[in-house]
mmCIF file of C-alpha atoms in Angstrom:
data_model
loop_
_atom_site.group_PDB
_atom_site.id
_atom_site.type_symbol
_atom_site.label_atom_id
_atom_site.label_comp_id
_atom_site.label_asym_id
_atom_site.label_seq_id
_atom_site.Cartn_x
_atom_site.Cartn_y
_atom_site.Cartn_z
ATOM 1 C CA UNK A 184 1.391 40.724 -89.769
ATOM 2 C CA UNK A 185 2.280 37.198 -87.839
ATOM 3 C CA UNK A 186 1.082 36.227 -91.655
ATOM 4 C CA UNK A 187 3.986 33.325 -92.806
ATOM 5 C CA UNK A 188 6.086 34.324 -95.694
ATOM 6 C CA UNK A 189 5.036 38.687 -95.143
ATOM 7 C CA UNK A 190 7.924 40.179 -93.045
ATOM 8 C CA UNK A 191 6.901 42.000 -90.167
ATOM 9 C CA UNK A 192 7.179 46.246 -90.922
ATOM 10 C CA UNK A 193 9.058 47.627 -88.706
ATOM 11 C CA UNK A 194 6.785 50.199 -87.151
ATOM 12 C CA UNK A 195 8.491 53.602 -85.706
ATOM 13 C CA UNK A 196 6.509 56.459 -83.697
ATOM 14 C CA UNK A 197 5.762 59.484 -85.125
ATOM 15 C CA UNK A 198 8.048 61.235 -83.215
ATOM 16 C CA UNK A 199 10.849 58.543 -83.564
ATOM 17 C CA UNK A 200 10.608 59.341 -87.743
ATOM 18 C CA UNK A 201 11.162 62.664 -87.255
ATOM 19 C CA UNK A 202 14.412 62.527 -85.746
ATOM 20 C CA UNK A 203 15.892 60.267 -87.724
ATOM 21 C CA UNK A 204 18.024 63.201 -89.284
ATOM 22 C CA UNK A 205 18.569 64.796 -93.212
ATOM 23 C CA UNK A 206 19.701 60.462 -94.382
ATOM 24 C CA UNK A 207 16.367 59.936 -95.036
ATOM 25 C CA UNK A 208 13.535 60.687 -96.856
ATOM 26 C CA UNK A 209 9.680 61.041 -96.063
ATOM 27 C CA UNK A 210 7.009 58.824 -98.145
ATOM 28 C CA UNK A 211 4.030 59.695 -97.505
ATOM 29 C CA UNK A 212 0.842 57.618 -98.364
ATOM 30 C CA UNK A 213 -2.655 56.940 -97.551
ATOM 31 C CA UNK A 214 -5.156 54.258 -97.372
ATOM 32 C CA UNK A 215 -8.395 55.559 -98.436
ATOM 33 C CA UNK A 216 -11.604 53.490 -97.454
ATOM 34 C CA UNK A 217 -15.869 53.662 -96.495
ATOM 35 C CA UNK A 218 -17.804 50.786 -95.047
ATOM 36 C CA UNK A 219 -19.910 49.588 -97.992
ATOM 37 C CA UNK A 220 -22.647 47.830 -97.472
ATOM 38 C CA UNK A 221 -23.153 46.366 -101.462
ATOM 39 C CA UNK A 222 -23.662 42.590 -102.359
ATOM 40 C CA UNK A 223 -20.991 41.861 -105.526
ATOM 41 C CA UNK A 224 -23.387 39.332 -107.094
ATOM 42 C CA UNK A 225 -26.347 39.324 -103.726
ATOM 43 C CA UNK A 226 -23.876 37.100 -101.883
ATOM 44 C CA UNK A 227 -20.742 38.105 -101.166
ATOM 45 C CA UNK A 228 -20.055 41.271 -98.373
ATOM 46 C CA UNK A 229 -18.312 44.108 -100.224
ATOM 47 C CA UNK A 230 -17.756 44.761 -96.523
ATOM 48 C CA UNK A 231 -15.224 48.173 -97.469
ATOM 49 C CA UNK A 232 -14.083 49.868 -99.498
ATOM 50 C CA UNK A 233 -10.616 50.473 -100.507
ATOM 51 C CA UNK A 234 -9.039 52.369 -102.972
ATOM 52 C CA UNK A 235 -5.055 51.875 -104.559
ATOM 53 C CA UNK A 236 -3.796 53.301 -107.928
ATOM 54 C CA UNK A 237 -2.417 51.873 -110.964
ATOM 55 C CA UNK A 238 0.713 53.844 -110.916
ATOM 56 C CA UNK A 239 2.746 54.230 -113.972
ATOM 57 C CA UNK A 240 5.082 52.056 -113.231
ATOM 58 C CA UNK A 241 3.372 49.098 -114.033
ATOM 59 C CA UNK A 242 2.937 48.599 -110.502
ATOM 60 C CA UNK A 243 -0.488 49.588 -107.703
ATOM 61 C CA UNK A 244 0.442 52.200 -104.353
ATOM 62 C CA UNK A 245 -1.722 53.983 -102.614
ATOM 63 C CA UNK A 246 -2.224 57.738 -103.387
ATOM 64 C CA UNK A 247 1.128 60.223 -102.154
ATOM 65 C CA UNK A 248 4.356 60.438 -102.966
ATOM 66 C CA UNK A 249 7.526 62.016 -101.437
ATOM 67 C CA UNK A 250 7.538 64.848 -99.230
ATOM 68 C CA UNK A 251 10.645 65.956 -100.406
ATOM 69 C CA UNK A 252 11.314 65.424 -104.257
ATOM 70 C CA UNK A 253 13.956 68.384 -104.932
ATOM 71 C CA UNK A 254 17.038 66.383 -105.075
ATOM 72 C CA UNK A 255 15.375 63.647 -107.372
ATOM 73 C CA UNK A 256 12.881 62.585 -109.747
ATOM 74 C CA UNK A 257 10.225 59.979 -110.233
ATOM 75 C CA UNK A 258 11.910 58.398 -113.174
ATOM 76 C CA UNK A 259 15.353 57.733 -111.011
ATOM 77 C CA UNK A 260 15.920 55.092 -108.904
ATOM 78 C CA UNK A 261 15.133 57.153 -105.750
ATOM 79 C CA UNK A 262 16.218 57.463 -101.825
ATOM 80 C CA UNK A 263 17.580 54.288 -99.869
ATOM 81 C CA UNK A 264 16.297 55.158 -96.662
ATOM 82 C CA UNK A 265 12.862 55.837 -96.740
ATOM 83 C CA UNK A 266 10.489 56.327 -93.638
ATOM 84 C CA UNK A 267 6.939 55.565 -95.465
ATOM 85 C CA UNK A 268 5.152 56.667 -93.504
ATOM 86 C CA UNK A 269 1.005 55.348 -94.166
ATOM 87 C CA UNK A 270 -2.180 57.035 -93.160
ATOM 88 C CA UNK A 271 -5.797 55.845 -93.426
ATOM 89 C CA UNK A 272 -8.967 57.950 -93.387
ATOM 90 C CA UNK A 273 -12.700 56.447 -92.930
ATOM 91 C CA UNK A 274 -14.953 58.084 -95.670
ATOM 92 C CA UNK A 275 -18.752 57.240 -96.691
ATOM 93 C CA UNK A 276 -19.062 55.581 -99.532
ATOM 94 C CA UNK A 277 -20.211 58.552 -102.165
ATOM 95 C CA UNK A 278 -17.002 60.908 -100.511
ATOM 96 C CA UNK A 279 -14.816 57.382 -102.042
ATOM 97 C CA UNK A 280 -17.310 57.342 -105.348
ATOM 98 C CA UNK A 281 -16.365 61.374 -105.525
ATOM 99 C CA UNK A 282 -12.754 61.099 -105.289
ATOM 100 C CA UNK A 283 -12.994 58.367 -108.381
ATOM 101 C CA UNK A 284 -14.859 60.404 -109.930
ATOM 102 C CA UNK A 285 -12.280 63.388 -109.613
ATOM 103 C CA UNK A 286 -9.822 61.367 -109.747
ATOM 104 C CA UNK A 287 -10.391 60.114 -113.630
ATOM 105 C CA UNK A 288 -11.143 63.676 -114.508
ATOM 106 C CA UNK A 289 -7.856 64.816 -113.049
ATOM 107 C CA UNK A 290 -4.421 66.602 -114.391
ATOM 108 C CA UNK A 291 -2.300 63.498 -113.604
ATOM 109 C CA UNK A 292 -4.781 60.889 -114.966
ATOM 110 C CA UNK A 293 -3.227 58.795 -117.823
ATOM 111 C CA UNK A 294 0.174 59.961 -117.113
ATOM 112 C CA UNK A 295 1.702 59.392 -112.760
ATOM 113 C CA UNK A 296 -1.952 57.472 -111.807
ATOM 114 C CA UNK A 297 -3.254 54.953 -115.028
ATOM 115 C CA UNK A 298 -6.358 54.981 -112.644
ATOM 116 C CA UNK A 299 -7.876 53.811 -109.377
ATOM 117 C CA UNK A 300 -8.900 50.208 -108.304
ATOM 118 C CA UNK A 301 -10.963 49.014 -105.119
ATOM 119 C CA UNK A 302 -9.730 46.276 -103.469
ATOM 120 C CA UNK A 303 -11.582 43.501 -103.539
ATOM 121 C CA UNK A 304 -11.774 41.881 -99.467
ATOM 122 C CA UNK A 305 -13.764 38.974 -99.836
ATOM 123 C CA UNK A 306 -12.257 35.714 -101.653
ATOM 124 C CA UNK A 307 -14.884 33.645 -103.495
ATOM 125 C CA UNK A 308 -15.230 29.710 -103.155
ATOM 126 C CA UNK A 309 -12.835 29.142 -104.995
ATOM 127 C CA UNK A 310 -10.541 30.568 -103.392
ATOM 128 C CA UNK A 311 -8.278 32.422 -105.431
ATOM 129 C CA UNK A 312 -11.303 35.088 -107.038
ATOM 130 C CA UNK A 313 -10.722 38.991 -104.593
ATOM 131 C CA UNK A 314 -8.091 39.179 -102.089
ATOM 132 C CA UNK A 315 -6.225 36.334 -103.484
ATOM 133 C CA UNK A 316 -5.878 37.407 -106.694
ATOM 134 C CA UNK A 317 -4.839 41.123 -106.074
ATOM 135 C CA UNK A 318 -2.341 40.202 -103.814
ATOM 136 C CA UNK A 319 -1.075 38.442 -106.508
ATOM 137 C CA UNK A 320 -0.975 41.201 -108.577
ATOM 138 C CA UNK A 321 3.086 43.804 -108.316
ATOM 139 C CA UNK A 322 2.932 46.514 -105.963
ATOM 140 C CA UNK A 323 5.780 49.546 -105.033
ATOM 141 C CA UNK A 324 7.539 49.987 -102.478
ATOM 142 C CA UNK A 325 5.994 48.536 -98.678
ATOM 143 C CA UNK A 326 1.952 49.343 -100.699
ATOM 144 C CA UNK A 327 1.460 45.846 -100.004
ATOM 145 C CA UNK A 328 2.671 45.154 -96.587
ATOM 146 C CA UNK A 329 0.465 48.698 -95.834
ATOM 147 C CA UNK A 330 -2.722 47.369 -97.128
ATOM 148 C CA UNK A 331 -2.313 44.185 -95.189
ATOM 149 C CA UNK A 332 -0.712 46.173 -91.842
ATOM 150 C CA UNK A 333 -4.182 47.907 -92.799
ATOM 151 C CA UNK A 334 -6.997 45.111 -93.449
ATOM 152 C CA UNK A 335 -5.894 43.593 -90.032
ATOM 153 C CA UNK A 336 -5.681 46.222 -87.802
ATOM 154 C CA UNK A 337 -8.460 48.113 -88.735
ATOM 155 C CA UNK A 338 -9.994 44.701 -88.188
ATOM 156 C CA UNK A 339 -11.167 45.062 -92.420
ATOM 157 C CA UNK A 340 -10.849 41.267 -92.562
ATOM 158 C CA UNK A 341 -11.165 38.524 -90.731
ATOM 159 C CA UNK A 342 -7.785 37.410 -89.351
ATOM 160 C CA UNK A 343 -8.408 33.765 -90.816
ATOM 161 C CA UNK A 344 -9.180 35.349 -94.735
ATOM 162 C CA UNK A 345 -6.348 37.244 -94.963
ATOM 163 C CA UNK A 346 -3.716 34.717 -93.447
ATOM 164 C CA UNK A 347 -5.294 32.368 -96.269
ATOM 165 C CA UNK A 348 -5.882 34.808 -99.419
ATOM 166 C CA UNK A 349 -1.386 35.787 -98.301
ATOM 167 C CA UNK A 350 -0.580 32.037 -98.377
ATOM 168 C CA UNK A 351 -2.299 31.704 -101.441
ATOM 169 C CA UNK A 352 -0.067 33.928 -102.915
ATOM 170 C CA UNK A 353 3.271 32.211 -102.038
ATOM 171 C CA UNK A 354 1.920 29.353 -103.878
ATOM 172 C CA UNK A 355 3.029 29.444 -107.629
ATOM 173 C CA UNK A 356 1.170 30.918 -110.046
ATOM 174 C CA UNK A 357 -1.217 29.252 -111.200
ATOM 175 C CA UNK A 358 -0.568 29.124 -116.189
ATOM 176 C CA UNK A 359 -2.623 31.923 -117.545
ATOM 177 C CA UNK A 360 -4.255 30.223 -120.214
ATOM 178 C CA UNK A 361 -6.858 27.655 -118.125
ATOM 179 C CA UNK A 362 -8.735 27.134 -120.868
ATOM 180 C CA UNK A 363 -8.908 26.093 -124.207
ATOM 181 C CA UNK A 364 -9.564 28.270 -126.507
ATOM 182 C CA UNK A 365 -8.292 30.321 -129.620
ATOM 183 C CA UNK A 366 -8.717 33.901 -130.798
ATOM 184 C CA UNK A 367 -10.693 34.510 -132.919
ATOM 185 C CA UNK A 368 -13.134 37.401 -134.741
ATOM 186 C CA UNK B 6 4.161 35.885 -130.839
ATOM 187 C CA UNK B 7 7.378 34.697 -131.428
ATOM 188 C CA UNK B 8 7.916 35.994 -127.701
ATOM 189 C CA UNK B 9 9.780 33.827 -125.637
ATOM 190 C CA UNK B 10 8.370 31.997 -122.789
ATOM 191 C CA UNK B 11 4.767 33.074 -124.491
ATOM 192 C CA UNK B 12 2.380 30.062 -125.332
ATOM 193 C CA UNK B 13 1.288 30.945 -129.519
ATOM 194 C CA UNK B 14 -2.478 32.108 -129.353
ATOM 195 C CA UNK B 15 -4.215 29.361 -131.247
ATOM 196 C CA UNK B 16 -5.703 32.049 -134.301
ATOM 197 C CA UNK B 17 -9.062 30.846 -135.731
ATOM 198 C CA UNK B 18 -11.209 32.464 -138.169
ATOM 199 C CA UNK B 19 -14.881 33.859 -136.895
ATOM 200 C CA UNK B 20 -16.446 31.767 -139.790
ATOM 201 C CA UNK B 21 -14.438 28.156 -138.155
ATOM 202 C CA UNK B 22 -15.504 29.674 -134.308
ATOM 203 C CA UNK B 23 -18.982 29.889 -135.557
ATOM 204 C CA UNK B 24 -19.623 26.419 -136.822
ATOM 205 C CA UNK B 25 -17.251 24.882 -133.288
ATOM 206 C CA UNK B 26 -20.626 23.180 -132.084
ATOM 207 C CA UNK B 27 -22.781 23.672 -128.553
ATOM 208 C CA UNK B 28 -20.225 22.790 -127.015
ATOM 209 C CA UNK B 29 -17.945 25.589 -127.098
ATOM 210 C CA UNK B 30 -18.278 28.978 -125.293
ATOM 211 C CA UNK B 31 -17.732 32.141 -126.743
ATOM 212 C CA UNK B 32 -16.526 35.124 -124.518
ATOM 213 C CA UNK B 33 -16.099 38.275 -126.650
ATOM 214 C CA UNK B 34 -13.390 41.142 -125.334
ATOM 215 C CA UNK B 35 -12.424 44.436 -126.246
ATOM 216 C CA UNK B 36 -9.847 46.353 -126.154
ATOM 217 C CA UNK B 37 -10.740 50.224 -126.580
ATOM 218 C CA UNK B 38 -7.639 52.118 -127.343
ATOM 219 C CA UNK B 39 -6.813 56.001 -128.467
ATOM 220 C CA UNK B 40 -3.423 57.490 -129.724
ATOM 221 C CA UNK B 41 -1.740 59.169 -126.631
ATOM 222 C CA UNK B 42 0.264 62.318 -127.547
ATOM 223 C CA UNK B 43 0.872 62.514 -124.132
ATOM 224 C CA UNK B 44 4.897 62.491 -122.515
ATOM 225 C CA UNK B 45 5.160 61.048 -119.130
ATOM 226 C CA UNK B 46 7.758 63.701 -116.929
ATOM 227 C CA UNK B 47 7.530 64.843 -119.911
ATOM 228 C CA UNK B 48 9.912 62.949 -121.638
ATOM 229 C CA UNK B 49 8.832 59.213 -122.130
ATOM 230 C CA UNK B 50 5.838 59.058 -125.397
ATOM 231 C CA UNK B 51 2.570 57.200 -123.908
ATOM 232 C CA UNK B 52 2.217 56.155 -127.937
ATOM 233 C CA UNK B 53 -1.638 54.676 -126.697
ATOM 234 C CA UNK B 54 -3.336 54.604 -124.500
ATOM 235 C CA UNK B 55 -5.270 51.812 -123.624
ATOM 236 C CA UNK B 56 -8.131 50.460 -121.673
ATOM 237 C CA UNK B 57 -8.080 47.289 -119.225
ATOM 238 C CA UNK B 58 -10.224 47.087 -116.622
ATOM 239 C CA UNK B 59 -9.338 45.065 -112.676
ATOM 240 C CA UNK B 60 -12.248 42.717 -111.944
ATOM 241 C CA UNK B 61 -14.711 41.754 -109.074
ATOM 242 C CA UNK B 62 -11.938 38.673 -108.678
ATOM 243 C CA UNK B 63 -8.328 40.863 -108.000
ATOM 244 C CA UNK B 64 -7.283 39.701 -112.082
ATOM 245 C CA UNK B 65 -6.950 42.296 -115.157
ATOM 246 C CA UNK B 66 -9.164 42.392 -118.299
ATOM 247 C CA UNK B 67 -11.173 43.822 -120.725
ATOM 248 C CA UNK B 68 -14.027 44.315 -120.573
ATOM 249 C CA UNK B 69 -16.955 42.303 -122.146
ATOM 250 C CA UNK B 70 -17.795 38.909 -121.328
ATOM 251 C CA UNK B 71 -19.051 35.512 -122.240
ATOM 252 C CA UNK B 72 -21.945 36.128 -125.309
ATOM 253 C CA UNK B 73 -24.530 33.109 -123.622
ATOM 254 C CA UNK B 74 -24.163 32.999 -119.620
ATOM 255 C CA UNK B 75 -27.827 31.481 -118.630
ATOM 256 C CA UNK B 76 -26.394 28.011 -117.968
ATOM 257 C CA UNK B 77 -23.765 29.152 -115.610
ATOM 258 C CA UNK B 78 -23.175 32.304 -112.999
ATOM 259 C CA UNK B 79 -19.682 34.231 -113.427
ATOM 260 C CA UNK B 80 -19.717 32.708 -109.876
ATOM 261 C CA UNK B 81 -19.101 29.171 -110.647
ATOM 262 C CA UNK B 82 -15.349 28.002 -112.809
ATOM 263 C CA UNK B 83 -17.366 28.647 -116.001
ATOM 264 C CA UNK B 84 -17.273 26.435 -119.394
ATOM 265 C CA UNK B 85 -13.971 24.768 -120.513
ATOM 266 C CA UNK B 86 -13.601 25.195 -124.155
ATOM 267 C CA UNK B 87 -14.066 28.881 -124.355
ATOM 268 C CA UNK B 88 -13.364 30.932 -128.069
ATOM 269 C CA UNK B 89 -12.253 33.930 -127.211
ATOM 270 C CA UNK B 90 -13.332 36.669 -129.637
ATOM 271 C CA UNK B 91 -10.608 39.593 -129.473
ATOM 272 C CA UNK B 92 -11.552 43.079 -130.734
ATOM 273 C CA UNK B 93 -9.331 45.966 -131.128
ATOM 274 C CA UNK B 94 -11.233 49.253 -131.533
ATOM 275 C CA UNK B 95 -9.632 52.546 -132.111
ATOM 276 C CA UNK B 96 -11.329 55.878 -130.389
ATOM 277 C CA UNK B 97 -9.781 59.649 -130.282
ATOM 278 C CA UNK B 98 -8.418 59.855 -126.538
ATOM 279 C CA UNK B 99 -11.120 61.736 -126.160
ATOM 280 C CA UNK B 100 -13.663 58.943 -126.699
ATOM 281 C CA UNK B 101 -11.279 56.719 -124.202
ATOM 282 C CA UNK B 102 -11.990 59.523 -121.915
ATOM 283 C CA UNK B 103 -15.084 59.615 -121.367
ATOM 284 C CA UNK B 104 -15.733 55.892 -121.928
ATOM 285 C CA UNK B 105 -13.294 56.246 -117.933
ATOM 286 C CA UNK B 106 -15.796 58.258 -116.975
ATOM 287 C CA UNK B 107 -18.908 56.506 -117.898
ATOM 288 C CA UNK B 108 -17.365 53.369 -116.093
ATOM 289 C CA UNK B 109 -16.847 54.968 -112.953
ATOM 290 C CA UNK B 110 -20.564 56.301 -112.587
ATOM 291 C CA UNK B 111 -21.646 52.947 -113.958
ATOM 292 C CA UNK B 112 -23.813 50.438 -112.391
ATOM 293 C CA UNK B 113 -21.497 47.877 -112.306
ATOM 294 C CA UNK B 114 -18.668 50.308 -111.181
ATOM 295 C CA UNK B 115 -17.497 48.827 -107.665
ATOM 296 C CA UNK B 116 -18.750 45.483 -108.061
ATOM 297 C CA UNK B 117 -18.173 43.212 -111.269
ATOM 298 C CA UNK B 118 -15.418 46.683 -112.288
ATOM 299 C CA UNK B 119 -13.778 47.780 -109.099
ATOM 300 C CA UNK B 120 -12.025 50.534 -112.152
ATOM 301 C CA UNK B 121 -10.702 51.117 -114.899
ATOM 302 C CA UNK B 122 -6.898 51.650 -115.992
ATOM 303 C CA UNK B 123 -4.631 52.507 -118.829
ATOM 304 C CA UNK B 124 -1.841 50.051 -120.123
ATOM 305 C CA UNK B 125 1.947 51.544 -119.441
ATOM 306 C CA UNK B 126 3.068 51.018 -122.919
ATOM 307 C CA UNK B 127 7.404 52.663 -122.512
ATOM 308 C CA UNK B 128 9.241 50.990 -120.530
ATOM 309 C CA UNK B 129 10.872 53.024 -118.573
ATOM 310 C CA UNK B 130 15.202 53.585 -118.083
ATOM 311 C CA UNK B 131 14.677 51.283 -114.745
ATOM 312 C CA UNK B 132 14.076 49.030 -117.376
ATOM 313 C CA UNK B 133 11.325 47.260 -115.571
ATOM 314 C CA UNK B 134 8.890 50.458 -115.200
ATOM 315 C CA UNK B 135 5.741 50.472 -117.158
ATOM 316 C CA UNK B 136 5.113 47.686 -119.782
ATOM 317 C CA UNK B 137 7.032 44.798 -117.966
ATOM 318 C CA UNK B 138 5.975 45.887 -114.010
ATOM 319 C CA UNK B 139 2.461 45.441 -115.150
ATOM 320 C CA UNK B 140 3.087 43.095 -117.322
ATOM 321 C CA UNK B 141 3.279 40.674 -114.087
ATOM 322 C CA UNK B 142 0.275 41.080 -112.948
ATOM 323 C CA UNK B 143 -1.878 38.480 -112.716
ATOM 324 C CA UNK B 144 -4.311 38.597 -115.546
ATOM 325 C CA UNK B 145 -7.879 36.650 -116.275
ATOM 326 C CA UNK B 146 -7.908 33.641 -118.701
ATOM 327 C CA UNK B 147 -5.950 34.952 -122.525
ATOM 328 C CA UNK B 148 -6.300 38.701 -121.551
ATOM 329 C CA UNK B 149 -2.006 38.736 -121.138
ATOM 330 C CA UNK B 150 -1.569 37.010 -124.431
ATOM 331 C CA UNK B 151 -4.791 39.439 -126.111
ATOM 332 C CA UNK B 152 -2.438 41.740 -124.932
ATOM 333 C CA UNK B 153 0.802 40.904 -126.317
ATOM 334 C CA UNK B 154 -0.923 40.049 -129.447
ATOM 335 C CA UNK B 155 -2.472 43.613 -130.372
ATOM 336 C CA UNK B 156 0.193 45.352 -129.469
ATOM 337 C CA UNK B 157 2.320 43.372 -132.010
ATOM 338 C CA UNK B 158 -0.676 43.376 -134.563
ATOM 339 C CA UNK B 159 -1.530 47.017 -134.558
ATOM 340 C CA UNK B 160 2.438 47.296 -133.600
ATOM 341 C CA UNK B 161 2.264 49.838 -130.825
ATOM 342 C CA UNK B 162 5.309 49.488 -129.019
ATOM 343 C CA UNK B 163 8.456 48.427 -131.185
ATOM 344 C CA UNK B 164 8.856 44.674 -131.465
ATOM 345 C CA UNK B 165 12.059 44.248 -129.310
ATOM 346 C CA UNK B 166 10.600 46.151 -126.687
ATOM 347 C CA UNK B 167 8.074 43.986 -126.349
ATOM 348 C CA UNK B 168 10.043 41.240 -126.057
ATOM 349 C CA UNK B 169 12.113 42.450 -123.548
ATOM 350 C CA UNK B 170 9.254 43.241 -121.698
ATOM 351 C CA UNK B 171 7.573 39.913 -121.912
ATOM 352 C CA UNK B 172 11.177 38.271 -120.729
ATOM 353 C CA UNK B 173 11.948 40.513 -117.875
ATOM 354 C CA UNK B 174 8.313 38.984 -116.481
ATOM 355 C CA UNK B 175 9.856 35.990 -116.516
ATOM 356 C CA UNK B 176 12.593 36.079 -114.574
ATOM 357 C CA UNK B 177 11.757 36.086 -110.145
ATOM 358 C CA UNK B 178 10.413 38.830 -108.792
ATOM 359 C CA UNK B 179 12.053 40.971 -106.528
ATOM 360 C CA UNK B 180 11.028 40.924 -103.214
ATOM 361 C CA UNK B 181 8.167 43.995 -102.656
ATOM 362 C CA UNK B 182 10.211 46.049 -100.051
ATOM 363 C CA UNK B 183 13.609 47.164 -102.019
ATOM 364 C CA UNK B 184 14.352 50.110 -99.356
ATOM 365 C CA UNK B 185 15.210 49.894 -95.410
ATOM 366 C CA UNK B 186 12.031 51.454 -94.126
ATOM 367 C CA UNK B 187 9.793 51.874 -91.614
ATOM 368 C CA UNK B 188 6.518 52.423 -91.343
ATOM 369 C CA UNK B 189 5.602 55.313 -89.056
ATOM 370 C CA UNK B 190 2.542 58.118 -88.675
#
């Protein structure tokens, strides 16, 4: 990615990935996204709606999974040699919204998937609100790098904004309480 | 809370909160929760479904907001002297699910709210999956403390599991890639 602090993914062709042999497990995940003409607060372009999900394990990831789970369970640590196939699929905003609606009605809702979320692609004027804060959440496996890779390759976030957002998450976190205040009521 | 590393909230009665005067802003947030008899992987009790939301700013929080936003906008830094009123409301699982469905159909969906998520209350056998990972996400304002406070006060998570989950998030994060692997496809 050429973003400080973020290791490069090692890209493989599909052809090479399929020739790796039986010692490798194959995961497939998809980034579903849709151009979004909306403006936040009437001023901040949303650009795209990008879907991720909060998983059962408390981590953010893309929808998908392992191709062959016969020999181990999601509960276990999983295989150590993983080829992460990653697909990006553009939809219309209406199609993406239909998927969000289906997801909340699905059998897995509240079990393996705790909810779908859209990724904020903008950065607010405080320089943390939006993508920088979002990247400071906890992600499974290669999901964060796949997200950054896709946002860069598909030119969904200006490159300097992407670099700034990544750099912001490398700084130590602010304390979680930034106001004096108590709990009442 | 008596959990190492977590500052105590300063509780106020509603009466005292209402007497603080004009220099204070009042925020109100609600934790909606429902007993959930489901088992993850047929084995891990889900205990309760607890709703939080991914906000426009990339942070997790509870539904709610400021009572008086006449003089400033969500885009701004906000007031510095905040009394955070916090309510917890028990629903049936069906009622909670209805709210999740309404949320994805609401006008704010994909704008101020990027999605609702349920909070995993269990801890998987790797000691990170579930609540510990979830607590390592990024939260707005006092939301993380309100969550922990409610889980403790309402006895929704065994106290030692809660302390272990908080302690786990105080350890430095593992690298985000724990498998060797590349991106293909």
